Amino acid sequence: MSRSRSNPWKLLSLIAISLSCLTMTVRAQEENLSAEVKQIFRTRCLECHGDTRREADINILDLSTFVGAAGSVVPGNVDESVLYDYIASDDEDFRMPEAPRPPLSAGEIEIVRKWIEAKAPAFPEDVAVPAQASQDPAFANTIGTEFVLKQILKFVEATPRADRPFLRFFSSNHLLTAGATAEELREQQFALTKALNHLSWQPDIVKPIAVDPDTNTIFAVDIRKLGWHESVVTPVSPHKLPGNANVDKFDMVLLEYPYGIAYENAETFEQLREVYLQPAGLIRPVPYVRIDWLISVATQSPLYEDLLELPHELSQLEQMIGVDSEANLQNFIASRAGMTLSGVSRNNRIVERHPSRDGAYWKSFDFETSKGLQNMFADPLDFHYAGGEMIWNLPNGLQAYLVTDNAGNRILEAPTTIVTDKFSEDRVVRNGLACMRCHDRGMKRFSDNIRPAFQALPNNTGLNTRDILRLYIPKQEMDQLLDKDEARFQSAMQAALGGNVKNEPLTATTRKFIDAPLTLTQAAGELGLKEPGQLNAVFKLPQFTQLGLAGLSTGGVIRRDTWEDYYDRVVRQLGIGTPIAAVDGLTRPDHLAEGLARNLKVSTNQKSNLFSPGDEMVITIKNETGVDLFIELVGTSARGRKVALTKQVLPLKNGSVYRFPETGSIKIQPQLGTEFITVFASPQQFSPGVLLRGKNVNDRFVHDFYRFDDDQHRLINNPSQLIKKTISIETR
């Protein structure tokens, strides 16, 4: 018998290919790490260590100024790198960034440590801002805005007229103003794709189309492919919204968007209005929304539940996805596992899998304690749980989520005493985004502790051991089901993102947007300003110092919710355009007009607004603003059902008080929960709001604001002086 001999040249070739692949992998990892560190330094250190201010002669984005054997960073040696000592220090007098700026998070510090250990590889270049041959005077103070609008206009005009009304646009171009790497832009693109497909009941994966393929910052989607073109709400009040007979799902998104700007004096915007905004019938004249905002807000309540039309009761959800969980348990079609430790639950957790129309449906049962009736080992067939998380496959293979209490009622947040979200700054598990970030590969892996325990017990336990062992299936069988479910999810992810992606794309982008504080440089970038220094003078004006924005001009930071509350005023002050504020948004309970809101008093006859069933409630609105007002009153139930308490807009003279009801009182009904009273008020007369209602969505109360006058080509019904105030009513 002859023995075959291997070809040494072939072997060497294979070794060379393997080494080449390894080198490429290491290089890609270093580039990703360097991009992350560059972003951390840009957002957290550039105010003091940049071009305009260069403390310690360090430009934090120029490695030659601080990396080297004698520099603040010694490549490969964390112990000798004084920069690491500064950022990791607990001493507020020593650490960087200096107080009152917040310190770097533990995760950010760890990324910097890994970068130093990797010998501080060079930062990737920023993506250049696209050049513009000429600029409309309307965009004289901004960078990028005109480019985005022109690219959208070009794309729309190249689209057949019949398809134009269904186009919607998303942008990350604002990141280029402050600087962004290709890796950051790719991260935004992947996050957008994943988020959109998590919000769709359609069978096919939808991939946004790059409008600017050379830069990849603007994307278009035909909302018919997402099912977002459908109108899920209809007017239930006598008033109508002119030009918006069909309020689709994207319109519900637009009503929440706080960064909209109409550029009335710009030729490009006027052309867009004619060929796109009007034919599309958008509820607000906003050509595009920011990607980072969309993926952070639309994946959370109320948009997450509304876009997927999720019911309030678990029984209705199971009916919707074609699952009879009780029958499955009785017939042992369902499969269970119980664990004493999990990555989310603080106590025991039981999970239960059912086959569903589109793949699998998983129920988790979480416990407040692991004692007494909530000890899952006491009776694994009939246990007493506090609440749970429902996970099921969408038709496209990705997953959807619902969090419920122990009665099967939908809740928006799970108590941190039961479960926690490691990716959230406050650790709260919020339905939607928290689940997406955690279940990055589909279902999480686990080890069952119930079956091994009962297999080792004698038969006379007093429990139905036979049925327990039938329901809590062997590990090999459960692993096969998990393999199947993971493969389904990963196949959908690969179809969406074009291959395997190492890191879950939503996590980094949403954490930056939601949790990271904003610096002056970031604020300027989000406004698209050419010169960040313009904001220094603006934030020192009295109207902004009173809002708490003065800190930005002295090197401080602000939180995202503060910035969004006052974004429209900053835009107006700078003359960038006409801000389109989210005055009718469910996520914006208050809109406080300059100089008026403080002296409009909204109250009830209980100082704490805390009532018990049977109590009598009276609402009063006192006008101490110094001007006459017009007011409108709206009530919202704990389940999002709205009612117009005033059937029309009423005058309220300065110094006067409006009482609701005008006579008598409201008797509090025995329904626990938080309800809301919202007042709209303005010195200018405005049309009554329109109440929109649909099945499995929150009611909307929408006004005829920001409408264009076709003759004058100008915005009318601009609620720049509108006050919106909301108080909560607790019933216990």
XYZ file of C-alpha atoms in Angstrom:
732
model
C 0.000 0.000 0.000
C 1.455 3.335 -0.989
C 1.194 6.303 1.379
C 0.187 9.648 -0.146
C 2.540 12.545 0.495
C 1.286 16.060 1.254
C 2.328 18.925 -1.008
C 4.670 21.177 1.039
C 3.929 24.179 -1.190
C 0.200 23.714 -0.670
C 0.736 23.437 3.082
C 2.827 26.610 3.156
C 0.169 28.365 1.102
C -2.540 27.352 3.590
C -0.388 28.566 6.489
C 0.177 31.889 4.722
C -3.569 32.306 4.101
C -4.330 31.486 7.733
C -1.763 34.006 8.963
C -3.125 36.601 6.557
C -6.685 36.039 7.829
C -5.455 36.256 11.417
C -3.618 39.493 10.658
C -6.744 40.955 9.018
C -8.857 39.929 12.025
C -6.435 41.524 14.492
C -6.245 44.658 12.352
C -10.053 44.894 12.207
C -10.285 44.475 15.982
C -7.686 47.206 16.499
C -9.541 49.543 14.129
C -12.814 48.979 15.976
C -11.110 49.573 19.328
C -9.381 52.708 18.065
C -12.658 54.050 16.666
C -14.342 53.522 20.037
C -11.538 55.268 21.925
C -11.527 58.149 19.476
C -15.253 58.627 20.010
C -14.829 58.532 23.810
C -12.027 61.105 23.696
C -13.960 63.286 21.249
C -17.095 63.438 23.361
C -15.523 63.494 26.818
C -12.129 65.223 26.498
C -12.130 67.518 23.454
C -13.534 70.562 25.261
C -10.268 70.966 27.209
C -7.842 69.115 24.954
C -8.642 70.198 21.405
C -7.760 72.811 18.813
C -9.340 75.798 20.551
C -8.322 74.844 24.105
C -5.196 72.772 24.551
C -4.629 72.006 28.225
C -1.237 70.381 28.978
C -0.448 70.937 25.290
C -2.532 67.852 24.407
C -4.865 67.565 21.450
C -6.726 64.402 22.393
C -7.412 63.500 18.750
C -3.738 63.924 17.749
C -1.852 60.925 19.140
C 1.522 62.546 18.527
C 0.793 65.012 21.359
C 0.407 62.406 24.121
C 1.328 58.871 22.939
C 4.920 57.656 23.231
C 7.568 56.479 25.673
C 7.597 59.864 27.424
C 3.927 60.693 26.827
C 0.742 60.389 28.847
C 0.073 57.065 27.119
C 2.876 54.514 26.894
C 1.839 51.967 24.261
C 1.378 48.507 25.746
C 1.966 49.672 29.323
C -1.106 50.708 31.302
C 0.827 51.084 34.563
C 3.128 53.710 33.023
C 0.278 55.579 31.267
C -0.650 58.577 33.425
C -3.710 59.255 31.247
C -5.207 55.998 32.473
C -4.512 57.003 36.082
C -6.387 60.249 35.501
C -9.504 58.723 33.956
C -9.684 55.769 36.375
C -9.135 57.760 39.567
C -11.833 58.005 42.247
C -10.306 61.264 43.521
C -12.456 64.089 42.129
C -9.569 66.565 42.508
C -7.306 64.351 40.392
C -9.447 62.556 37.866
C -10.243 63.595 34.317
C -12.565 64.896 33.019
C -12.494 67.534 35.754
C -15.590 68.088 37.878
C -18.361 69.073 37.357
C -18.058 67.006 34.200
C -19.072 63.404 34.904
C -16.332 60.748 34.969
C -15.970 58.130 32.281
C -18.084 55.054 32.842
C -16.519 51.748 33.861
C -17.138 50.463 30.326
C -15.405 53.463 28.739
C -12.414 53.129 31.068
C -12.115 49.454 30.173
C -12.117 50.262 26.441
C -9.300 52.800 26.930
C -7.345 50.228 28.972
C -7.636 47.633 26.190
C -6.534 50.215 23.635
C -3.383 51.030 25.622
C -2.632 47.323 26.093
C -3.012 46.867 22.329
C -0.136 49.409 21.963
C -2.444 52.379 21.302
C -3.076 51.747 17.595
C -3.672 54.827 15.453
C -7.087 56.411 15.268
C -9.033 55.933 12.028
C -9.582 59.034 9.953
C -12.865 60.901 10.249
C -15.241 60.736 7.297
C -14.990 64.060 5.488
C -17.992 66.353 5.290
C -19.133 66.251 1.624
C -18.101 69.370 -0.267
C -20.771 71.697 -1.639
C -20.111 73.797 -4.720
C -22.453 76.598 -3.664
C -24.592 77.224 -0.618
C -28.055 78.666 -0.200
C -27.912 81.704 2.148
C -30.554 79.960 4.279
C -27.866 77.457 5.322
C -25.057 79.975 5.832
C -24.494 79.004 9.481
C -24.726 75.225 9.091
C -22.765 72.319 7.680
C -24.388 69.265 6.138
C -28.041 70.268 6.269
C -28.238 71.486 2.686
C -26.332 68.399 1.513
C -28.859 66.094 3.192
C -31.847 67.920 1.713
C -30.332 67.991 -1.776
C -29.519 64.291 -1.656
C -33.083 63.498 -0.560
C -34.487 65.742 -3.308
C -32.335 64.000 -5.921
C -33.446 60.583 -4.683
C -37.126 61.549 -4.659
C -36.998 62.976 -8.175
C -35.422 59.725 -9.415
C -38.274 57.716 -7.855
C -41.526 57.063 -9.783
C -44.256 59.481 -8.677
C -46.534 56.697 -7.490
C -43.865 55.465 -5.053
C -42.735 58.842 -3.671
C -45.473 59.178 -1.008
C -44.176 56.019 0.697
C -40.530 57.061 1.005
C -39.158 57.976 4.428
C -35.637 59.172 5.162
C -33.200 58.676 8.051
C -29.870 60.416 8.610
C -26.714 60.255 10.698
C -25.103 63.121 8.767
C -25.165 65.397 11.825
C -22.353 63.276 13.283
C -19.949 64.513 10.609
C -20.054 68.065 11.957
C -18.350 67.116 15.218
C -16.407 64.304 13.543
C -17.188 60.635 12.976
C -15.312 57.593 11.728
C -16.545 55.160 9.097
C -16.975 52.589 11.878
C -19.384 54.872 13.773
C -21.437 55.508 10.639
C -21.563 51.789 9.873
C -22.723 51.182 13.445
C -25.590 53.640 12.909
C -26.556 51.978 9.632
C -26.667 48.513 11.206
C -28.607 49.810 14.208
C -31.198 51.430 11.927
C -31.650 48.221 9.930
C -32.032 46.074 13.027
C -34.444 48.467 14.756
C -36.732 48.805 11.735
C -37.010 45.045 11.303
C -37.758 44.578 15.005
C -40.721 46.921 14.425
C -42.329 45.135 11.489
C -44.865 42.317 11.103
C -43.918 41.864 7.450
C -42.374 38.542 6.309
C -39.307 39.960 4.577
C -36.225 41.658 5.979
C -36.114 45.313 4.908
C -32.734 46.908 4.121
C -32.577 50.728 3.965
C -31.134 52.108 0.727
C -28.156 54.476 0.943
C -29.118 57.829 -0.564
C -25.502 59.048 -0.419
C -23.515 55.845 -1.161
C -20.170 57.657 -1.044
C -20.739 58.736 2.582
C -23.464 56.385 3.877
C -25.179 58.858 6.188
C -28.654 59.111 4.596
C -31.006 56.185 4.031
C -34.392 55.696 2.405
C -37.063 53.139 3.229
C -40.349 52.388 1.499
C -42.647 52.143 4.521
C -44.986 49.783 2.680
C -42.304 47.132 3.156
C -42.535 47.652 6.929
C -46.319 47.865 7.001
C -45.989 51.398 8.355
C -48.124 52.921 5.611
C -51.246 51.597 7.313
C -53.464 53.949 9.268
C -54.103 52.420 12.681
C -55.910 55.430 14.167
C -59.000 57.313 13.020
C -60.570 60.607 14.180
C -63.248 60.201 16.851
C -63.930 63.918 17.335
C -65.818 66.309 15.056
C -62.668 68.218 14.107
C -60.422 67.202 11.234
C -56.752 67.514 10.422
C -56.501 69.345 7.058
C -54.474 67.378 4.539
C -53.948 64.404 6.862
C -56.888 62.095 6.300
C -54.554 59.106 6.698
C -52.396 59.186 9.836
C -49.980 56.296 9.317
C -47.469 54.706 11.678
C -44.644 56.958 10.542
C -46.815 59.968 11.349
C -46.984 58.671 14.929
C -43.168 58.663 14.908
C -43.035 62.231 13.553
C -45.332 63.511 16.309
C -42.642 62.519 18.848
C -39.651 63.922 16.933
C -38.024 66.890 18.748
C -35.317 67.746 16.183
C -37.442 68.767 13.213
C -36.632 72.046 11.436
C -38.434 73.660 8.494
C -36.161 75.764 6.308
C -38.821 78.065 4.892
C -36.426 80.387 3.048
C -34.437 77.641 1.344
C -35.077 76.786 -2.291
C -34.207 73.117 -1.766
C -36.700 72.814 1.079
C -39.389 74.463 -1.033
C -38.734 71.985 -3.857
C -38.882 69.100 -1.393
C -42.168 70.374 -0.063
C -43.693 70.299 -3.541
C -42.365 66.949 -4.782
C -42.276 65.013 -1.512
C -43.677 66.499 1.719
C -47.089 67.370 0.298
C -47.582 64.186 -1.794
C -46.528 62.092 1.208
C -49.098 63.873 3.396
C -46.717 63.935 6.364
C -48.365 65.102 9.553
C -45.408 67.437 10.145
C -43.179 69.005 7.427
C -40.031 67.089 8.440
C -38.073 65.540 5.515
C -35.999 63.124 7.632
C -35.380 61.965 11.178
C -32.113 61.239 12.917
C -31.096 57.594 13.145
C -29.805 57.785 16.716
C -33.089 59.304 17.912
C -35.269 56.824 16.023
C -33.545 53.684 17.243
C -33.515 54.980 20.832
C -37.134 56.159 20.995
C -39.143 54.023 18.560
C -37.873 50.873 20.297
C -39.346 52.016 23.619
C -42.801 52.886 24.913
C -45.110 54.206 23.610
C -43.915 53.830 20.006
C -42.643 50.268 20.392
C -46.022 48.895 21.490
C -47.935 51.125 19.054
C -45.860 50.299 15.960
C -46.352 46.580 16.645
C -49.938 47.108 17.882
C -49.295 45.023 20.976
C -52.372 44.300 23.131
C -52.656 45.068 26.839
C -53.496 41.477 27.849
C -51.293 38.420 27.462
C -54.244 36.293 26.378
C -54.828 38.639 23.429
C -51.162 38.455 22.434
C -51.231 34.647 22.391
C -54.349 34.729 20.272
C -52.609 37.173 17.904
C -49.598 34.889 17.366
C -51.593 31.658 17.285
C -50.614 30.053 20.600
C -52.869 28.196 23.052
C -50.487 27.981 26.001
C -52.894 26.159 28.333
C -53.586 23.415 25.788
C -49.868 23.124 25.052
C -49.149 22.550 28.745
C -51.900 19.965 29.115
C -50.677 18.101 26.041
C -46.973 18.496 26.882
C -46.341 20.421 23.671
C -44.740 23.146 25.755
C -41.278 22.678 27.263
C -39.984 24.169 30.497
C -36.723 24.827 32.319
C -35.993 26.447 35.668
C -32.818 28.148 36.796
C -31.639 29.462 40.129
C -29.283 31.966 38.468
C -29.820 34.002 35.297
C -28.240 37.081 33.811
C -31.385 39.193 34.274
C -33.519 37.912 37.136
C -32.442 38.519 40.733
C -34.174 35.325 41.887
C -35.358 32.055 40.362
C -36.566 32.096 36.781
C -38.671 29.589 34.842
C -38.854 29.666 31.047
C -41.435 27.967 28.878
C -41.287 27.387 25.109
C -44.245 26.969 22.747
C -44.265 26.502 18.975
C -45.849 29.517 17.259
C -47.011 30.507 13.829
C -43.664 32.124 12.950
C -41.302 29.960 14.980
C -41.206 29.989 18.760
C -42.921 31.729 21.664
C -41.090 31.904 24.987
C -42.549 32.880 28.359
C -40.363 33.671 31.348
C -41.665 33.685 34.901
C -39.790 35.817 37.429
C -40.093 35.886 41.210
C -39.808 38.545 43.905
C -38.103 36.059 46.238
C -36.953 32.455 46.176
C -38.817 31.549 49.366
C -42.173 30.006 50.253
C -44.722 29.889 47.445
C -42.223 31.625 45.135
C -39.665 28.852 45.495
C -39.852 27.181 42.097
C -38.754 23.846 43.574
C -41.810 23.793 45.879
C -44.060 22.948 42.907
C -42.600 23.355 39.399
C -46.065 22.718 37.899
C -48.017 25.312 39.894
C -45.780 28.160 41.029
C -46.508 31.734 42.164
C -44.616 34.313 40.119
C -44.453 38.130 40.100
C -44.295 38.812 36.364
C -42.562 37.843 33.188
C -41.164 38.566 29.740
C -42.711 37.218 26.541
C -40.530 36.670 23.460
C -41.738 35.466 20.088
C -40.555 35.350 16.499
C -41.807 37.940 14.065
C -42.546 36.738 10.519
C -39.117 38.026 9.395
C -37.308 35.850 11.971
C -36.369 38.554 14.487
C -38.033 38.781 17.884
C -40.690 40.898 19.602
C -41.210 41.372 23.326
C -43.829 42.042 25.972
C -43.403 42.505 29.735
C -46.364 41.640 31.979
C -47.336 41.440 35.629
C -48.528 38.211 37.249
C -52.089 38.831 36.026
C -50.930 38.970 32.406
C -51.375 42.732 32.070
C -48.887 44.614 29.909
C -46.436 46.785 31.834
C -43.805 49.093 30.416
C -41.133 48.685 33.068
C -40.198 45.707 35.218
C -39.334 46.367 38.887
C -35.580 46.417 39.486
C -36.192 44.291 42.598
C -37.023 41.450 40.205
C -34.999 41.991 37.009
C -32.308 44.436 35.858
C -30.910 45.717 32.558
C -27.111 45.752 32.619
C -26.993 48.064 29.592
C -29.130 50.832 31.112
C -27.706 53.504 33.396
C -30.631 53.157 35.824
C -30.765 49.318 35.413
C -34.507 49.403 34.580
C -35.772 46.783 32.122
C -38.013 48.683 29.713
C -39.990 46.709 27.194
C -38.516 46.706 23.708
C -35.024 48.172 23.622
C -33.784 46.488 26.812
C -34.874 43.114 25.435
C -33.301 43.727 22.008
C -29.955 44.664 23.519
C -29.951 41.665 25.850
C -31.101 39.038 23.326
C -28.390 39.886 20.829
C -28.276 36.342 19.412
C -31.905 35.445 19.975
C -32.744 33.377 23.038
C -30.222 33.310 25.876
C -28.613 29.997 26.808
C -29.408 28.495 30.201
C -29.058 25.351 32.297
C -32.130 23.743 33.830
C -31.900 23.035 37.580
C -35.381 21.535 37.989
C -35.054 18.274 36.045
C -31.701 17.194 37.573
C -33.081 17.876 41.063
C -36.240 15.788 40.588
C -34.425 13.000 38.764
C -32.348 12.508 41.893
C -35.337 12.457 44.254
C -37.329 9.376 45.305
C -40.828 8.929 43.857
C -42.651 9.753 47.092
C -42.036 13.531 47.021
C -45.729 14.370 47.221
C -45.489 16.045 43.794
C -46.295 14.741 40.330
C -42.699 13.860 39.475
C -43.720 12.082 36.260
C -45.353 15.202 34.791
C -42.536 17.418 36.046
C -40.016 15.301 34.140
C -42.223 15.272 31.030
C -42.535 19.081 31.044
C -38.963 19.903 32.087
C -37.350 18.147 29.151
C -33.796 16.748 28.987
C -30.980 19.196 28.346
C -30.181 17.697 24.941
C -33.747 18.243 23.723
C -33.851 21.816 25.066
C -30.488 22.594 23.473
C -31.817 21.386 20.124
C -34.769 23.765 20.420
C -32.444 26.621 21.378
C -30.166 25.788 18.444
C -33.142 25.926 16.105
C -34.379 29.243 17.505
C -30.922 30.801 17.479
C -30.357 29.723 13.874
C -33.667 31.327 12.855
C -32.766 34.615 14.566
C -29.197 34.655 13.280
C -30.339 33.949 9.739
C -32.596 37.003 9.923
C -29.756 39.106 11.355
C -27.394 38.048 8.579
C -30.019 38.894 5.975
C -30.480 42.320 7.558
C -26.820 43.212 8.102
C -25.204 41.356 5.233
C -23.280 38.879 7.370
C -22.159 38.232 10.907
C -21.669 41.302 13.106
C -19.575 40.877 16.235
C -21.354 43.378 18.485
C -25.083 43.982 18.888
C -25.487 47.214 16.844
C -28.207 48.874 18.934
C -26.331 48.820 22.230
C -23.483 51.257 21.624
C -25.518 53.790 19.636
C -28.493 53.896 21.995
C -26.292 54.119 25.088
C -24.477 57.112 23.605
C -27.757 58.799 22.752
C -29.755 58.013 25.905
C -27.204 57.931 28.713
C -24.161 59.950 27.648
C -24.188 63.647 28.613
C -23.902 66.304 25.904
C -20.960 68.695 25.650
C -20.920 72.038 23.849
C -19.194 70.426 20.852
C -21.873 67.738 20.576
C -24.677 70.268 20.925
C -23.151 72.344 18.140
C -22.835 69.227 15.988
C -26.488 68.334 16.513
C -27.423 71.832 15.372
C -25.110 71.500 12.373
C -23.203 74.665 13.296
C -19.996 75.574 11.499
C -18.598 77.230 14.604
C -19.336 75.649 18.014
C -18.249 78.935 19.579
C -21.554 80.452 18.437
C -23.252 78.595 21.275
C -21.034 80.141 23.944
C -22.675 83.527 23.490
C -26.167 82.077 23.101
C -26.080 80.073 26.321
C -25.003 83.151 28.284
C -28.195 84.997 27.359
C -30.685 85.365 30.244
C -33.385 83.261 28.589
C -30.993 80.302 28.467
C -29.201 80.758 31.774
C -32.629 80.544 33.406
C -33.131 77.174 31.707
C -29.911 75.746 33.093
C -27.982 75.758 29.795
C -25.285 78.207 30.916
C -23.096 75.330 32.088
C -22.429 74.310 28.497
C -20.666 77.600 27.795
C -18.261 77.016 30.694
C -17.294 73.458 29.798
C -20.122 71.626 31.561
C -22.557 69.057 30.197
C -26.310 68.574 30.041
C -28.554 65.547 29.784
C -30.450 64.492 26.685
C -33.919 65.274 28.071
C -32.855 68.833 28.992
C -31.430 69.397 25.523
C -34.592 68.163 23.816
C -36.812 70.348 25.994
C -35.061 73.489 24.802
C -33.815 72.490 21.367
C -36.560 74.431 19.594
C -35.710 77.625 21.472
C -32.013 77.354 20.588
C -32.873 76.817 16.919
C -35.152 79.848 16.971
C -32.578 82.023 18.765
C -29.847 81.132 16.252
C -32.143 81.697 13.274
C -31.315 78.267 11.822
C -34.900 77.685 10.697
C -38.389 77.159 12.089
C -38.287 74.442 14.761
C -40.995 71.768 14.572
C -41.511 70.981 18.240
C -43.131 67.724 19.379
C -45.983 69.561 21.097
C -48.456 66.726 20.418
C -46.046 63.917 21.271
C -46.898 61.360 23.928
C -43.282 61.405 25.099
C -43.352 65.206 25.553
C -45.817 65.851 28.410
C -44.696 69.477 28.718
C -43.843 72.264 26.299
C -43.008 75.439 28.150
C -43.244 78.682 26.186
C -40.743 81.356 27.126
C -41.813 83.651 29.939
C -45.365 82.298 30.244
C -45.375 78.703 31.452
C -44.193 79.367 34.995
C -47.237 81.481 35.789
C -49.866 79.150 34.390
C -50.931 77.121 37.425
C -52.550 73.699 36.985
C -53.733 71.894 40.110
C -56.400 69.723 41.737
C -58.157 69.990 45.077
C -55.606 67.547 46.523
C -52.155 69.053 47.005
C -50.385 65.809 46.165
C -52.840 64.845 43.374
C -53.277 61.576 45.242
C -56.846 60.224 45.396
C -58.725 57.197 46.639
C -61.787 55.610 44.993
C -64.871 57.623 45.898
C -63.007 60.925 46.353
C -64.258 64.055 44.614
C -61.817 65.817 42.272
C -61.818 69.343 40.853
C -59.233 70.697 38.397
C -58.317 74.386 38.369
C -56.258 76.402 35.883
C -55.103 79.819 37.042
C -53.775 82.382 34.566
C -51.134 84.604 36.177
C -49.062 85.030 32.995
C -49.876 88.718 32.456
C -51.657 88.068 29.133
C -54.997 86.651 28.090
C -54.888 83.012 27.019
C -56.850 80.420 25.104
C -56.930 76.997 26.762
C -57.845 73.384 26.070
C -58.032 70.516 28.575
C -57.381 66.809 27.858
C -57.520 63.773 30.145
C -55.570 60.528 29.654
C -56.333 57.206 31.363
C -53.763 54.764 32.730
C -54.100 52.768 29.477
C -53.586 55.729 27.168
C -57.253 56.461 26.430
C -57.776 60.221 25.946
C -60.815 62.461 26.241
C -61.208 66.148 25.398
C -62.498 67.636 28.648
C -63.182 70.966 26.970
C -65.092 70.483 23.739
C -63.566 73.621 22.290
C -60.746 76.092 22.896
C -61.838 78.484 25.666
C -60.681 82.034 26.521
C -59.061 82.562 29.927
C -58.452 86.179 30.890
C -55.312 87.169 32.759
C -55.943 86.788 36.487
C -58.868 84.412 35.926
C -59.381 80.823 37.064
C -60.970 78.011 35.041
C -62.627 75.240 37.004
C -63.346 71.757 35.667
C -66.016 70.664 35.885
C -67.646 74.067 35.944
C -70.104 72.790 38.550
C -69.914 69.781 40.830
C -66.901 67.450 40.793
C -65.460 64.259 39.292
C -65.975 61.123 41.373
C -62.836 58.979 41.396
C -63.564 55.448 40.190
C -61.956 52.335 41.699
C -59.363 51.947 38.944
C -55.786 51.893 40.174
C -53.021 53.558 38.201
C -51.771 56.915 37.018
C -53.930 59.200 34.913
C -52.986 62.544 33.417
C -54.490 65.986 32.902
C -52.927 68.064 30.104
C -53.529 71.744 29.457
C -52.756 73.450 26.146
C -52.627 77.252 26.392
C -51.549 80.075 24.093
C -51.971 83.864 23.783
C -53.037 83.149 20.200
C -56.278 81.470 19.226
C -55.738 77.918 17.933
C -57.957 75.208 16.502
C -59.156 72.396 18.793
C -57.166 69.183 18.743
C -58.343 66.067 16.945
C -58.697 62.869 18.967
C -57.307 59.830 17.096
C -58.065 56.314 18.299
C -57.253 52.771 17.198
C -57.060 49.209 18.433
C -53.990 48.319 20.515
C -52.466 51.787 20.165
C -52.420 54.796 22.442
C -54.806 57.610 21.617
C -53.327 60.727 20.014
C -54.587 64.267 20.472
C -53.248 66.188 17.475
C -53.493 69.843 16.479
C -53.391 71.501 13.091
C -49.936 72.974 13.704
C -47.051 73.637 11.290
C -49.189 73.701 8.168
C -47.990 75.424 4.991
C -50.001 78.164 3.339
C -49.829 77.257 -0.349
C -50.329 80.845 -1.505
C -47.647 82.429 0.646
C -45.383 79.355 0.867
C -45.034 79.991 4.576
C -45.731 77.978 7.706
C -48.894 78.933 9.505
C -50.261 77.759 12.859
C -46.770 77.876 14.345
C -47.274 77.235 18.094
C -44.138 79.097 19.188
C -45.928 80.506 22.243
C -47.849 77.360 23.098
C -47.772 76.087 26.666
C -48.353 72.400 27.337
C -48.493 71.311 30.955
C -49.305 67.859 32.302
C -50.013 66.767 35.864
C -50.377 63.162 37.019
C -53.305 61.897 39.081
C -52.626 58.880 41.291
C -55.477 56.608 42.391
C -54.735 54.202 45.219
